[in-house]
Amino acid sequence: MLSFFKNLWKLLKDLYKLLVADTLFTPQPFLFPYRSELQVMEHLVSSWCNDRSLPESYILPPEKRPGKLTVPLANNIPVIDLGGHDQTDLIQQILEACQEFGFFQVINHGVPSNLMDEAMSVFKEFHALSGKDKAIETSKDPNKSCFIYTSRANYATEKEVVGPYTAEVRKLGFRILEFISQGLGISLDGLVGNQTLLVNHYPPCPDPSLTLGLGKHMDPVVINILLQSDVYGLQVFKDEEWIVVEPIPNAFVVNIGYPLQIISNGKLKGAEHRVVTNSNVARTTASYFLSPSNETLIEPAKSLVDASHLALYKSLPYKDFLIKYVAASTDSKALEEALSTTV
Ligand code: OGA
Ligand code: NI
């Protein structure tokens, strides 16, 4: 089993040459019931996704199933216009969104919409390949030309899309982190050491009530800038209820992960979220994660801790944080207990 994880992770790393250093983040199949992660999962999914019924292995136990599939659109996560010029106001809006929801969407964010569209087409084209072609593509040397990076069949001559897309999204990620750092009054310099682009694909599902695209989880990264395209599926858990994240044209969905909750000493919340499937259309999304390097200490910022604000979390190198994250699997209470100073 362990070597399966290792191989899967190696595959992810190989495919996305954007990954920088080694990381311990291990994809967990129990977290991803109905997500097609590159060719390994796609083999499994595509072999039956035209069938009428969901194979047993994808059926979740009743308590893990999505429950009500249609949830109210009211109380949606904040949409923040980054094109505004009042920086203080922007910082305030972002901080409030991170405190209350752990999630927000951004518009007028500066990433050209044609680049977003082109990148999404490349991601969709990749996932539309046959399992065999995907296996060929993903086995290629990622440091030379390969489909996902340079795009399209004739990738030797086509212009690059995913590289420039990632560069733009990276800029956006750091800009948002700068706003957060100013809002908290702490420096986040040096916190980010790795970037990962993860392209998710959720094929149409014969019975969305029995499974999930992505199980309830909190991201173990600093921040995720998600291109979710125009298909519903993402939901955020808030006050014991699921809130739908409405697809907005040309917007990015931004969410902060657990490490920022620790660094802010609980001021900001990393929210749990999940993906539900639908029976009509495939959904392709791209997560762009910024995460710390393995040795970076994840701990409450010193200036946020004093006699009346005790440190709520232990100080741990990121790699040890990840070990605890993986050990807690999807149990957020167990994770909180493992990281908290008070238990
Ligand atoms: C993730 C994630 C949401 C989506 O990749 O961690 O939460 O809509 N993705 O694909
Ligand atoms: Ni996530």
PDB file of N, CA and C in Angstrom, residues 275-320:
ATOM      1  N   VAL A 275     -16.288  18.035  -2.374  1.00  0.00           N
ATOM      2  CA  VAL A 275     -16.812  18.182  -3.735  1.00  0.00           C
ATOM      3  C   VAL A 275     -17.894  17.127  -3.948  1.00  0.00           C
ATOM      4  N   VAL A 276     -19.080  17.570  -4.351  1.00  0.00           N
ATOM      5  CA  VAL A 276     -20.128  16.610  -4.707  1.00  0.00           C
ATOM      6  C   VAL A 276     -20.090  16.396  -6.222  1.00  0.00           C
ATOM      7  N   THR A 277     -20.577  15.241  -6.644  1.00  0.00           N
ATOM      8  CA  THR A 277     -20.571  14.934  -8.080  1.00  0.00           C
ATOM      9  C   THR A 277     -21.939  15.265  -8.677  1.00  0.00           C
ATOM     10  N   ASN A 278     -22.030  15.201  -9.972  1.00  0.00           N
ATOM     11  CA  ASN A 278     -23.340  15.332 -10.623  1.00  0.00           C
ATOM     12  C   ASN A 278     -23.416  14.324 -11.753  1.00  0.00           C
ATOM     13  N   SER A 279     -24.661  14.039 -12.188  1.00  0.00           N
ATOM     14  CA  SER A 279     -24.784  12.944 -13.154  1.00  0.00           C
ATOM     15  C   SER A 279     -24.733  13.424 -14.608  1.00  0.00           C
ATOM     16  N   ASN A 280     -24.614  14.733 -14.820  1.00  0.00           N
ATOM     17  CA  ASN A 280     -24.699  15.240 -16.197  1.00  0.00           C
ATOM     18  C   ASN A 280     -23.370  15.559 -16.865  1.00  0.00           C
ATOM     19  N   VAL A 281     -22.569  16.350 -16.181  1.00  0.00           N
ATOM     20  CA  VAL A 281     -21.350  16.835 -16.849  1.00  0.00           C
ATOM     21  C   VAL A 281     -20.107  16.556 -16.017  1.00  0.00           C
ATOM     22  N   ALA A 282     -19.000  16.403 -16.728  1.00  0.00           N
ATOM     23  CA  ALA A 282     -17.715  16.254 -16.040  1.00  0.00           C
ATOM     24  C   ALA A 282     -17.309  17.620 -15.482  1.00  0.00           C
ATOM     25  N   ARG A 283     -16.551  17.597 -14.404  1.00  0.00           N
ATOM     26  CA  ARG A 283     -16.081  18.854 -13.798  1.00  0.00           C
ATOM     27  C   ARG A 283     -14.558  18.779 -13.687  1.00  0.00           C
ATOM     28  N   THR A 284     -13.888  19.768 -14.236  1.00  0.00           N
ATOM     29  CA  THR A 284     -12.433  19.816 -14.146  1.00  0.00           C
ATOM     30  C   THR A 284     -12.042  21.078 -13.395  1.00  0.00           C
ATOM     31  N   THR A 285     -11.160  20.955 -12.423  1.00  0.00           N
ATOM     32  CA  THR A 285     -10.714  22.114 -11.661  1.00  0.00           C
ATOM     33  C   THR A 285      -9.193  22.037 -11.497  1.00  0.00           C
ATOM     34  N   ALA A 286      -8.592  23.182 -11.183  1.00  0.00           N
ATOM     35  CA  ALA A 286      -7.142  23.179 -10.961  1.00  0.00           C
ATOM     36  C   ALA A 286      -6.822  23.883  -9.652  1.00  0.00           C
ATOM     37  N   SER A 287      -6.232  23.136  -8.740  1.00  0.00           N
ATOM     38  CA  SER A 287      -5.789  23.704  -7.463  1.00  0.00           C
ATOM     39  C   SER A 287      -4.340  24.134  -7.617  1.00  0.00           C
ATOM     40  N   TYR A 288      -4.053  25.341  -7.177  1.00  0.00           N
ATOM     41  CA  TYR A 288      -2.660  25.788  -7.150  1.00  0.00           C
ATOM     42  C   TYR A 288      -2.309  26.046  -5.686  1.00  0.00           C
ATOM     43  N   PHE A 289      -1.517  25.145  -5.151  1.00  0.00           N
ATOM     44  CA  PHE A 289      -1.187  25.212  -3.725  1.00  0.00           C
ATOM     45  C   PHE A 289       0.158  25.902  -3.498  1.00  0.00           C
ATOM     46  N   LEU A 290       0.201  26.794  -2.539  1.00  0.00           N
ATOM     47  CA  LEU A 290       1.477  27.293  -2.040  1.00  0.00           C
ATOM     48  C   LEU A 290       1.659  26.662  -0.666  1.00  0.00           C
ATOM     49  N   SER A 291       2.801  26.000  -0.457  1.00  0.00           N
ATOM     50  CA  SER A 291       2.996  25.341   0.835  1.00  0.00           C
ATOM     51  C   SER A 291       4.419  25.561   1.349  1.00  0.00           C
ATOM     52  N   PRO A 292       4.617  25.330   2.644  1.00  0.00           N
ATOM     53  CA  PRO A 292       5.947  25.543   3.228  1.00  0.00           C
ATOM     54  C   PRO A 292       6.916  24.439   2.810  1.00  0.00           C
ATOM     55  N   SER A 293       8.204  24.682   3.018  1.00  0.00           N
ATOM     56  CA  SER A 293       9.202  23.622   2.853  1.00  0.00           C
ATOM     57  C   SER A 293       9.153  22.730   4.084  1.00  0.00           C
ATOM     58  N   ASN A 294       9.693  21.535   3.928  1.00  0.00           N
ATOM     59  CA  ASN A 294       9.617  20.546   5.009  1.00  0.00           C
ATOM     60  C   ASN A 294      10.131  21.038   6.354  1.00  0.00           C
ATOM     61  N   GLU A 295      11.221  21.788   6.345  1.00  0.00           N
ATOM     62  CA  GLU A 295      11.852  22.173   7.614  1.00  0.00           C
ATOM     63  C   GLU A 295      11.279  23.453   8.203  1.00  0.00           C
ATOM     64  N   THR A 296      10.433  24.148   7.473  1.00  0.00           N
ATOM     65  CA  THR A 296       9.885  25.419   7.987  1.00  0.00           C
ATOM     66  C   THR A 296       9.050  25.176   9.236  1.00  0.00           C
ATOM     67  N   LEU A 297       9.333  25.969  10.275  1.00  0.00           N
ATOM     68  CA  LEU A 297       8.574  25.811  11.523  1.00  0.00           C
ATOM     69  C   LEU A 297       7.187  26.415  11.362  1.00  0.00           C
ATOM     70  N   ILE A 298       6.186  25.622  11.684  1.00  0.00           N
ATOM     71  CA  ILE A 298       4.809  26.122  11.654  1.00  0.00           C
ATOM     72  C   ILE A 298       4.404  26.337  13.113  1.00  0.00           C
ATOM     73  N   GLU A 299       4.208  27.590  13.463  1.00  0.00           N
ATOM     74  CA  GLU A 299       3.887  27.920  14.864  1.00  0.00           C
ATOM     75  C   GLU A 299       3.183  29.269  14.920  1.00  0.00           C
ATOM     76  N   PRO A 300       2.441  29.524  16.010  1.00  0.00           N
ATOM     77  CA  PRO A 300       1.794  30.827  16.130  1.00  0.00           C
ATOM     78  C   PRO A 300       2.835  31.947  16.075  1.00  0.00           C
ATOM     79  N   ALA A 301       2.537  33.002  15.319  1.00  0.00           N
ATOM     80  CA  ALA A 301       3.475  34.123  15.191  1.00  0.00           C
ATOM     81  C   ALA A 301       3.727  34.713  16.582  1.00  0.00           C
ATOM     82  N   LYS A 302       4.986  34.964  16.884  1.00  0.00           N
ATOM     83  CA  LYS A 302       5.366  35.435  18.220  1.00  0.00           C
ATOM     84  C   LYS A 302       4.573  36.681  18.630  1.00  0.00           C
ATOM     85  N   SER A 303       4.367  37.587  17.673  1.00  0.00           N
ATOM     86  CA  SER A 303       3.703  38.844  18.044  1.00  0.00           C
ATOM     87  C   SER A 303       2.207  38.667  18.316  1.00  0.00           C
ATOM     88  N   LEU A 304       1.672  37.483  18.012  1.00  0.00           N
ATOM     89  CA  LEU A 304       0.247  37.266  18.295  1.00  0.00           C
ATOM     90  C   LEU A 304       0.058  36.502  19.612  1.00  0.00           C
ATOM     91  N   VAL A 305       1.187  36.227  20.272  1.00  0.00           N
ATOM     92  CA  VAL A 305       1.121  35.441  21.511  1.00  0.00           C
ATOM     93  C   VAL A 305       1.620  36.302  22.670  1.00  0.00           C
ATOM     94  N   ASP A 306       0.840  36.395  23.735  1.00  0.00           N
ATOM     95  CA  ASP A 306       1.311  37.052  24.961  1.00  0.00           C
ATOM     96  C   ASP A 306       0.553  36.460  26.147  1.00  0.00           C
ATOM     97  N   ALA A 307       0.685  37.089  27.305  1.00  0.00           N
ATOM     98  CA  ALA A 307       0.103  36.500  28.517  1.00  0.00           C
ATOM     99  C   ALA A 307      -1.409  36.316  28.405  1.00  0.00           C
ATOM    100  N   SER A 308      -2.062  37.210  27.654  1.00  0.00           N
ATOM    101  CA  SER A 308      -3.511  37.041  27.540  1.00  0.00           C
ATOM    102  C   SER A 308      -3.926  36.313  26.254  1.00  0.00           C
ATOM    103  N   HIS A 309      -2.972  36.069  25.364  1.00  0.00           N
ATOM    104  CA  HIS A 309      -3.260  35.264  24.169  1.00  0.00           C
ATOM    105  C   HIS A 309      -2.239  34.139  24.099  1.00  0.00           C
ATOM    106  N   LEU A 310      -2.520  33.070  24.810  1.00  0.00           N
ATOM    107  CA  LEU A 310      -1.556  31.971  24.843  1.00  0.00           C
ATOM    108  C   LEU A 310      -1.497  31.269  23.484  1.00  0.00           C
ATOM    109  N   ALA A 311      -0.362  30.657  23.220  1.00  0.00           N
ATOM    110  CA  ALA A 311      -0.227  29.920  21.956  1.00  0.00           C
ATOM    111  C   ALA A 311      -1.193  28.736  21.962  1.00  0.00           C
ATOM    112  N   LEU A 312      -2.039  28.688  20.956  1.00  0.00           N
ATOM    113  CA  LEU A 312      -3.028  27.605  20.893  1.00  0.00           C
ATOM    114  C   LEU A 312      -2.450  26.342  20.248  1.00  0.00           C
ATOM    115  N   TYR A 313      -1.353  26.539  19.497  1.00  0.00           N
ATOM    116  CA  TYR A 313      -0.806  25.401  18.759  1.00  0.00           C
ATOM    117  C   TYR A 313       0.667  25.192  19.063  1.00  0.00           C
ATOM    118  N   LYS A 314       1.061  23.925  18.960  1.00  0.00           N
ATOM    119  CA  LYS A 314       2.470  23.563  19.125  1.00  0.00           C
ATOM    120  C   LYS A 314       3.281  24.078  17.946  1.00  0.00           C
ATOM    121  N   SER A 315       4.568  24.149  18.158  1.00  0.00           N
ATOM    122  CA  SER A 315       5.467  24.521  17.080  1.00  0.00           C
ATOM    123  C   SER A 315       6.035  23.237  16.458  1.00  0.00           C
ATOM    124  N   LEU A 316       5.874  23.093  15.157  1.00  0.00           N
ATOM    125  CA  LEU A 316       6.323  21.866  14.483  1.00  0.00           C
ATOM    126  C   LEU A 316       6.913  22.171  13.117  1.00  0.00           C
ATOM    127  N   PRO A 317       7.985  21.472  12.728  1.00  0.00           N
ATOM    128  CA  PRO A 317       8.418  21.596  11.334  1.00  0.00           C
ATOM    129  C   PRO A 317       7.274  21.114  10.430  1.00  0.00           C
ATOM    130  N   TYR A 318       7.164  21.719   9.274  1.00  0.00           N
ATOM    131  CA  TYR A 318       6.045  21.397   8.375  1.00  0.00           C
ATOM    132  C   TYR A 318       5.944  19.894   8.114  1.00  0.00           C
ATOM    133  N   LYS A 319       7.094  19.220   7.985  1.00  0.00           N
ATOM    134  CA  LYS A 319       7.024  17.780   7.667  1.00  0.00           C
ATOM    135  C   LYS A 319       6.357  17.009   8.808  1.00  0.00           C
ATOM    136  N   ASP A 320       6.555  17.465  10.055  1.00  0.00           N
ATOM    137  CA  ASP A 320       5.910  16.784  11.184  1.00  0.00           C
ATOM    138  C   ASP A 320       4.426  17.140  11.253  1.00  0.00           C
TER     139      ASP A 320
END
